[in-house]
Tab-separated table of C-alpha atoms in Angstrom:
chain	number	residue	atom	x	y	z
E	9	UNK	CA	-14.592	38.741	-23.285
E	10	UNK	CA	-12.836	38.248	-19.951
E	11	UNK	CA	-13.240	40.900	-17.330
E	12	UNK	CA	-9.925	42.841	-16.924
E	13	UNK	CA	-10.478	43.154	-13.184
E	14	UNK	CA	-10.798	39.381	-12.891
E	15	UNK	CA	-7.586	38.857	-14.910
E	16	UNK	CA	-5.757	41.343	-12.703
E	17	UNK	CA	-6.926	39.548	-9.556
E	18	UNK	CA	-5.885	36.201	-11.008
E	19	UNK	CA	-2.366	37.438	-11.739
E	20	UNK	CA	-2.157	39.045	-8.334
E	21	UNK	CA	-3.067	35.792	-6.572
E	22	UNK	CA	-0.282	33.994	-8.384
E	23	UNK	CA	2.318	36.241	-6.782
E	24	UNK	CA	0.910	37.161	-3.383
E	25	UNK	CA	0.449	34.593	-0.649
E	26	UNK	CA	-3.074	34.582	0.717
E	27	UNK	CA	-3.678	34.956	4.436
E	28	UNK	CA	-6.635	34.908	6.779
E	29	UNK	CA	-6.671	36.866	10.025
E	30	UNK	CA	-8.433	35.662	13.152
E	31	UNK	CA	-8.505	37.673	16.336
E	32	UNK	CA	-8.213	35.734	19.567
E	33	UNK	CA	-6.314	35.482	22.830
E	34	UNK	CA	-2.973	33.727	23.222
E	35	UNK	CA	-4.621	31.387	25.742
E	36	UNK	CA	-7.176	30.340	23.150
E	37	UNK	CA	-4.376	29.755	20.629
E	38	UNK	CA	-2.311	27.600	22.980
E	39	UNK	CA	-5.030	25.615	24.767
E	40	UNK	CA	-8.103	25.420	22.537
E	41	UNK	CA	-6.940	25.381	18.934
E	42	UNK	CA	-5.699	22.048	17.570
E	43	UNK	CA	-2.394	22.020	15.768
E	44	UNK	CA	-2.698	22.457	12.016
E	45	UNK	CA	-2.163	19.251	10.080
E	46	UNK	CA	0.605	19.180	7.518
E	47	UNK	CA	-0.668	18.796	3.943
E	48	UNK	CA	-0.498	15.176	2.832
E	49	UNK	CA	1.638	16.028	-0.197
E	50	UNK	CA	4.442	17.195	2.111
E	51	UNK	CA	4.531	13.889	4.022
E	52	UNK	CA	3.293	11.141	1.697
E	53	UNK	CA	5.374	9.042	-0.654
E	54	UNK	CA	5.296	10.866	-3.992
E	55	UNK	CA	6.170	7.953	-6.285
E	56	UNK	CA	2.645	7.589	-7.662
E	57	UNK	CA	2.234	11.340	-8.152
E	58	UNK	CA	5.570	11.586	-9.978
E	59	UNK	CA	4.638	8.579	-12.121
E	60	UNK	CA	1.425	10.326	-13.225
E	61	UNK	CA	3.247	13.610	-13.889
E	62	UNK	CA	5.736	11.740	-16.045
E	63	UNK	CA	2.849	10.174	-17.949
E	64	UNK	CA	1.542	13.698	-18.616
E	65	UNK	CA	4.969	14.632	-20.064
E	66	UNK	CA	5.683	17.068	-17.256
E	67	UNK	CA	9.452	16.694	-17.195
E	68	UNK	CA	10.426	19.533	-14.853
E	69	UNK	CA	8.460	18.837	-11.687
E	70	UNK	CA	10.318	21.599	-9.901
E	71	UNK	CA	8.263	24.076	-11.937
E	72	UNK	CA	4.882	22.554	-11.011
E	73	UNK	CA	2.682	24.965	-9.081
E	74	UNK	CA	1.776	22.804	-6.092
E	75	UNK	CA	-0.607	24.352	-3.584
E	76	UNK	CA	1.796	23.068	-0.925
E	77	UNK	CA	5.180	22.356	-2.435
E	78	UNK	CA	6.765	19.078	-1.316
E	79	UNK	CA	10.404	19.027	-0.337
E	80	UNK	CA	12.856	18.617	-3.242
E	81	UNK	CA	14.297	15.620	-1.409
E	82	UNK	CA	10.895	13.902	-1.526
E	83	UNK	CA	10.660	14.406	-5.286
E	84	UNK	CA	14.187	13.062	-5.762
E	85	UNK	CA	13.374	10.044	-3.585
E	86	UNK	CA	10.278	9.359	-5.689
E	87	UNK	CA	12.360	9.457	-8.877
E	88	UNK	CA	14.896	7.128	-7.292
E	89	UNK	CA	12.173	4.677	-6.244
E	90	UNK	CA	10.705	4.667	-9.756
E	91	UNK	CA	14.159	4.071	-11.201
E	92	UNK	CA	14.629	1.062	-8.904
E	93	UNK	CA	11.312	-0.308	-10.194
E	94	UNK	CA	12.540	0.054	-13.817
E	95	UNK	CA	9.761	2.570	-14.494
E	96	UNK	CA	12.227	5.082	-16.006
E	97	UNK	CA	14.612	4.785	-18.923
E	98	UNK	CA	18.159	6.164	-19.117
E	99	UNK	CA	16.830	9.605	-20.078
E	100	UNK	CA	14.473	9.804	-17.104
E	101	UNK	CA	11.347	9.257	-19.173
E	102	UNK	CA	8.828	6.493	-18.593
E	103	UNK	CA	9.933	3.076	-19.780
E	104	UNK	CA	7.502	0.547	-21.233
E	105	UNK	CA	7.065	-0.886	-17.740
E	106	UNK	CA	6.494	2.612	-16.356
E	107	UNK	CA	3.789	3.332	-18.928
E	108	UNK	CA	1.951	0.147	-17.953
E	109	UNK	CA	2.377	0.986	-14.254
E	110	UNK	CA	0.793	4.398	-14.841
E	111	UNK	CA	-2.308	2.686	-16.252
E	112	UNK	CA	-2.900	0.815	-12.996
E	113	UNK	CA	-4.573	2.766	-10.151
E	114	UNK	CA	-2.089	1.376	-7.625
E	115	UNK	CA	0.986	2.489	-5.758
E	116	UNK	CA	4.055	1.831	-7.966
E	117	UNK	CA	5.460	-1.164	-6.012
E	118	UNK	CA	2.072	-2.882	-6.087
E	119	UNK	CA	1.621	-2.055	-9.771
E	120	UNK	CA	5.053	-3.518	-10.537
E	121	UNK	CA	4.199	-6.687	-8.586
E	122	UNK	CA	0.954	-7.063	-10.537
E	123	UNK	CA	2.820	-6.684	-13.831
E	124	UNK	CA	5.414	-9.249	-12.691
E	125	UNK	CA	2.625	-11.704	-11.886
E	126	UNK	CA	2.048	-12.041	-15.646
E	127	UNK	CA	5.487	-13.639	-15.894
E	128	UNK	CA	4.934	-15.926	-12.918
E	129	UNK	CA	1.384	-17.044	-13.840
E	130	UNK	CA	-0.257	-15.773	-10.654
E	131	UNK	CA	-2.230	-12.775	-11.936
E	132	UNK	CA	-5.486	-13.997	-10.407
E	133	UNK	CA	-3.978	-14.089	-6.923
E	134	UNK	CA	-2.098	-10.785	-7.262
E	135	UNK	CA	-5.305	-9.062	-8.356
E	136	UNK	CA	-6.893	-10.164	-5.095
E	137	UNK	CA	-3.904	-9.108	-2.992
E	138	UNK	CA	-3.736	-5.708	-4.706
E	139	UNK	CA	-7.454	-5.099	-4.186
E	140	UNK	CA	-7.343	-6.125	-0.528
E	141	UNK	CA	-4.289	-3.961	0.204
E	142	UNK	CA	-5.830	-0.956	-1.570
E	143	UNK	CA	-9.174	-1.232	0.235
E	144	UNK	CA	-9.438	-0.348	3.947
E	145	UNK	CA	-8.343	-3.054	6.426
E	146	UNK	CA	-10.744	-5.983	6.348
E	147	UNK	CA	-10.183	-7.026	9.973
E	148	UNK	CA	-12.169	-5.222	12.651
E	149	UNK	CA	-10.373	-4.494	15.910
E	150	UNK	CA	-12.508	-6.291	18.514
E	151	UNK	CA	-13.266	-4.951	21.990
E	152	UNK	CA	-11.041	-6.277	24.753
E	153	UNK	CA	-13.624	-8.807	25.962
E	154	UNK	CA	-13.953	-10.342	22.475
E	155	UNK	CA	-10.325	-10.546	21.364
E	156	UNK	CA	-10.094	-14.296	21.919
E	157	UNK	CA	-13.410	-14.899	20.141
E	158	UNK	CA	-12.205	-12.856	17.159
E	159	UNK	CA	-8.930	-14.797	17.033
E	160	UNK	CA	-10.831	-18.100	17.147
E	161	UNK	CA	-13.020	-17.093	14.183
E	162	UNK	CA	-10.026	-15.865	12.191
E	163	UNK	CA	-7.792	-18.909	12.610
E	164	UNK	CA	-9.468	-20.974	9.850
E	165	UNK	CA	-8.702	-18.105	7.449
E	166	UNK	CA	-5.020	-17.790	8.352
E	167	UNK	CA	-2.323	-18.907	5.940
E	168	UNK	CA	1.042	-20.215	7.200
E	169	UNK	CA	2.955	-17.960	4.782
E	170	UNK	CA	1.627	-14.738	6.241
E	171	UNK	CA	-0.789	-11.858	5.867
E	172	UNK	CA	-0.782	-11.466	2.078
E	173	UNK	CA	-1.871	-15.072	1.584
E	174	UNK	CA	-4.383	-14.693	4.411
E	175	UNK	CA	-5.991	-11.815	2.502
E	176	UNK	CA	-6.615	-14.192	-0.408
E	177	UNK	CA	-8.253	-16.674	1.975
E	178	UNK	CA	-10.473	-13.934	3.407
E	179	UNK	CA	-11.502	-12.673	-0.036
E	180	UNK	CA	-12.286	-16.156	-1.358
E	181	UNK	CA	-14.255	-17.041	1.784
E	182	UNK	CA	-16.227	-13.800	1.454
E	183	UNK	CA	-17.251	-14.745	-2.088
E	184	UNK	CA	-18.023	-18.337	-1.070
E	185	UNK	CA	-20.449	-16.980	1.537
E	186	UNK	CA	-22.165	-14.817	-1.116
E	187	UNK	CA	-20.815	-11.569	0.359
E	188	UNK	CA	-22.971	-12.086	3.441
E	189	UNK	CA	-22.755	-9.244	5.982
E	190	UNK	CA	-23.863	-11.521	8.834
E	191	UNK	CA	-20.938	-13.829	8.101
E	192	UNK	CA	-18.644	-10.786	8.143
E	193	UNK	CA	-19.905	-9.645	11.543
E	194	UNK	CA	-19.567	-13.154	12.962
E	195	UNK	CA	-15.945	-13.314	11.823
E	196	UNK	CA	-15.120	-9.720	12.824
E	197	UNK	CA	-14.615	-8.636	9.216
E	198	UNK	CA	-15.380	-5.252	7.673
E	199	UNK	CA	-18.129	-5.903	5.116
E	200	UNK	CA	-17.834	-2.479	3.467
E	201	UNK	CA	-14.075	-2.929	3.007
E	202	UNK	CA	-14.614	-6.319	1.387
E	203	UNK	CA	-17.308	-4.922	-0.908
E	204	UNK	CA	-14.887	-2.218	-1.989
E	205	UNK	CA	-12.179	-4.830	-2.570
E	206	UNK	CA	-14.527	-6.645	-4.966
E	207	UNK	CA	-15.059	-3.397	-6.904
E	208	UNK	CA	-11.332	-2.573	-6.973
E	209	UNK	CA	-10.434	-6.056	-8.165
E	210	UNK	CA	-12.971	-5.851	-10.990
E	211	UNK	CA	-11.547	-2.474	-12.032
E	212	UNK	CA	-7.981	-3.815	-12.009
E	213	UNK	CA	-9.017	-6.835	-14.059
E	214	UNK	CA	-10.701	-4.544	-16.584
E	215	UNK	CA	-7.517	-2.479	-16.916
E	216	UNK	CA	-5.405	-5.624	-17.364
E	217	UNK	CA	-7.701	-6.822	-20.133
E	218	UNK	CA	-7.855	-3.403	-21.790
E	219	UNK	CA	-4.071	-3.162	-22.115
E	220	UNK	CA	-3.977	-6.818	-23.172
E	221	UNK	CA	-1.924	-8.260	-20.323
E	222	UNK	CA	-2.286	-12.034	-19.832
E	223	UNK	CA	-4.519	-13.123	-16.948
E	224	UNK	CA	-3.702	-16.576	-15.600
E	225	UNK	CA	-6.436	-18.852	-14.175
E	226	UNK	CA	-6.704	-19.277	-10.381
E	227	UNK	CA	-4.217	-21.737	-8.884
E	228	UNK	CA	-4.124	-20.700	-5.229
E	229	UNK	CA	-3.256	-23.537	-2.889
E	230	UNK	CA	-0.480	-25.379	-4.699
E	231	UNK	CA	3.160	-24.928	-3.683
E	232	UNK	CA	4.342	-23.604	-7.037
E	233	UNK	CA	1.648	-20.942	-6.975
E	234	UNK	CA	2.629	-19.761	-3.483
E	235	UNK	CA	6.265	-19.481	-4.565
E	236	UNK	CA	5.283	-17.548	-7.687
E	237	UNK	CA	3.162	-15.137	-5.641
E	238	UNK	CA	6.186	-14.402	-3.461
E	239	UNK	CA	8.395	-13.864	-6.496
E	240	UNK	CA	5.894	-11.432	-7.998
E	241	UNK	CA	5.610	-9.482	-4.741
E	242	UNK	CA	9.389	-9.324	-4.379
E	243	UNK	CA	9.560	-7.779	-7.863
E	244	UNK	CA	7.724	-4.749	-6.508
E	245	UNK	CA	8.643	-4.760	-2.828
E	246	UNK	CA	12.324	-5.767	-2.873
E	247	UNK	CA	13.102	-2.556	-0.986
E	248	UNK	CA	10.707	-3.627	1.776
E	249	UNK	CA	12.482	-6.682	3.125
E	250	UNK	CA	13.511	-7.259	6.735
E	251	UNK	CA	15.664	-9.798	8.559
E	252	UNK	CA	15.196	-11.210	12.077
E	253	UNK	CA	18.483	-10.195	13.687
E	254	UNK	CA	18.301	-12.294	16.849
E	255	UNK	CA	15.667	-14.976	16.244
E	256	UNK	CA	13.153	-13.355	18.602
E	257	UNK	CA	11.122	-11.238	16.181
E	258	UNK	CA	13.291	-8.105	16.095
E	259	UNK	CA	13.394	-7.302	12.378
E	260	UNK	CA	15.947	-4.972	10.842
E	261	UNK	CA	14.524	-3.056	7.874
E	262	UNK	CA	17.237	-3.231	5.240
E	263	UNK	CA	16.520	0.213	3.762
E	264	UNK	CA	15.388	2.315	6.745
E	265	UNK	CA	17.658	0.653	9.334
E	266	UNK	CA	14.848	0.611	11.893
E	267	UNK	CA	14.109	-2.393	14.074
E	268	UNK	CA	10.469	-3.465	13.699
E	269	UNK	CA	8.119	-5.985	15.293
E	270	UNK	CA	5.136	-7.971	14.117
E	271	UNK	CA	1.741	-6.298	14.325
E	272	UNK	CA	-0.367	-7.659	17.229
E	273	UNK	CA	-3.029	-8.804	14.747
E	274	UNK	CA	-0.574	-10.366	12.318
E	275	UNK	CA	-1.460	-13.910	11.290
E	276	UNK	CA	1.675	-15.150	13.070
E	277	UNK	CA	0.399	-13.936	16.430
E	278	UNK	CA	-3.075	-15.426	15.900
E	279	UNK	CA	-1.960	-18.959	14.994
E	280	UNK	CA	-1.996	-21.716	17.619
E	281	UNK	CA	0.495	-23.035	18.430
E	282	UNK	CA	2.310	-19.824	17.664
E	283	UNK	CA	5.149	-20.494	15.188
E	284	UNK	CA	8.629	-19.081	15.545
E	285	UNK	CA	9.156	-15.810	13.644
E	286	UNK	CA	10.390	-16.282	10.060
E	287	UNK	CA	13.988	-15.270	9.376
E	288	UNK	CA	13.191	-13.101	6.344
E	289	UNK	CA	9.970	-11.228	5.643
E	290	UNK	CA	8.512	-8.910	3.030
E	291	UNK	CA	6.274	-6.158	4.400
E	292	UNK	CA	3.750	-3.888	2.714
E	293	UNK	CA	4.039	-0.984	5.117
E	294	UNK	CA	5.064	-0.075	8.636
E	295	UNK	CA	4.225	2.535	11.242
E	296	UNK	CA	6.448	4.240	13.795
E	297	UNK	CA	5.114	5.430	17.140
E	298	UNK	CA	6.767	5.921	20.525
E	299	UNK	CA	10.088	4.610	19.163
E	300	UNK	CA	8.387	1.380	18.147
E	301	UNK	CA	8.143	0.264	14.521
E	302	UNK	CA	5.365	-2.185	13.601
E	303	UNK	CA	4.710	-4.034	10.345
E	304	UNK	CA	1.225	-3.776	8.836
E	305	UNK	CA	1.252	-6.709	6.384
E	306	UNK	CA	3.834	-9.453	6.399
E	307	UNK	CA	4.875	-12.287	4.102
E	308	UNK	CA	7.259	-15.095	4.979
E	309	UNK	CA	10.173	-15.412	2.552
E	310	UNK	CA	12.448	-18.328	1.756
E	311	UNK	CA	15.772	-18.396	-0.026
E	312	UNK	CA	14.181	-19.988	-3.105
E	313	UNK	CA	12.087	-16.846	-3.660
E	314	UNK	CA	14.920	-14.328	-3.585
């Protein structure tokens, strides 16, 4: 039998906000205490969370008892993003595509791209890209006195079509060198991140096989395969496309209306001779700091892919 005092306390905690008092001086508060970080759920993209809640048949997310409630606008934006990805039907429930997306432990755009790769016969390559993007960054930021040495070691791994294809080169080279940590250190690569990418890729492949999605054989390197990889990625990241507005690398993000620049360690900056910036690009993510917006992962697009 449950203790009545415990039940009373439980009900009380559901209605009364908890607080913790700490006695200190105003000087200590202003100068010594770091600012409290905002809970991640109030700042992060909620598309994946909403997708999982939909899978659990939780229709009214406004009634969910979040520890820190996200803004209603963030929930509406997540629903809108899922609708763009065809994850919802006309009634707001998960579509067949949405159900498959919820099976994959990936952010919705990446899950949609992986599903689209079944149509374009590039599942093997998209599995690698998804694993590498989900794992921590594989490139180690070198000290200032070794930047040129790091760039020299990375150039053989670079792909002319951008960072996503370069990640495939890095992953394949890592396997070809038997997952050697010495090789990783020599090439300024994060061995633990690559090990995790191998685990993530195996897990994704297992999920694909469990839900009986077709897995195409590897074909990386031929032109048709590169085009198909781009088409699959566009299926999930069509909202993350940018255009070079003046031919000098100032990219206008079509959805956020920010102007962004290539990341200093992007494959385009490391190549020699350095190529001219592509006119259209697909990006995985971007960061904003000091009024400057920088892409994290970039893929060159051509009109035939759109």
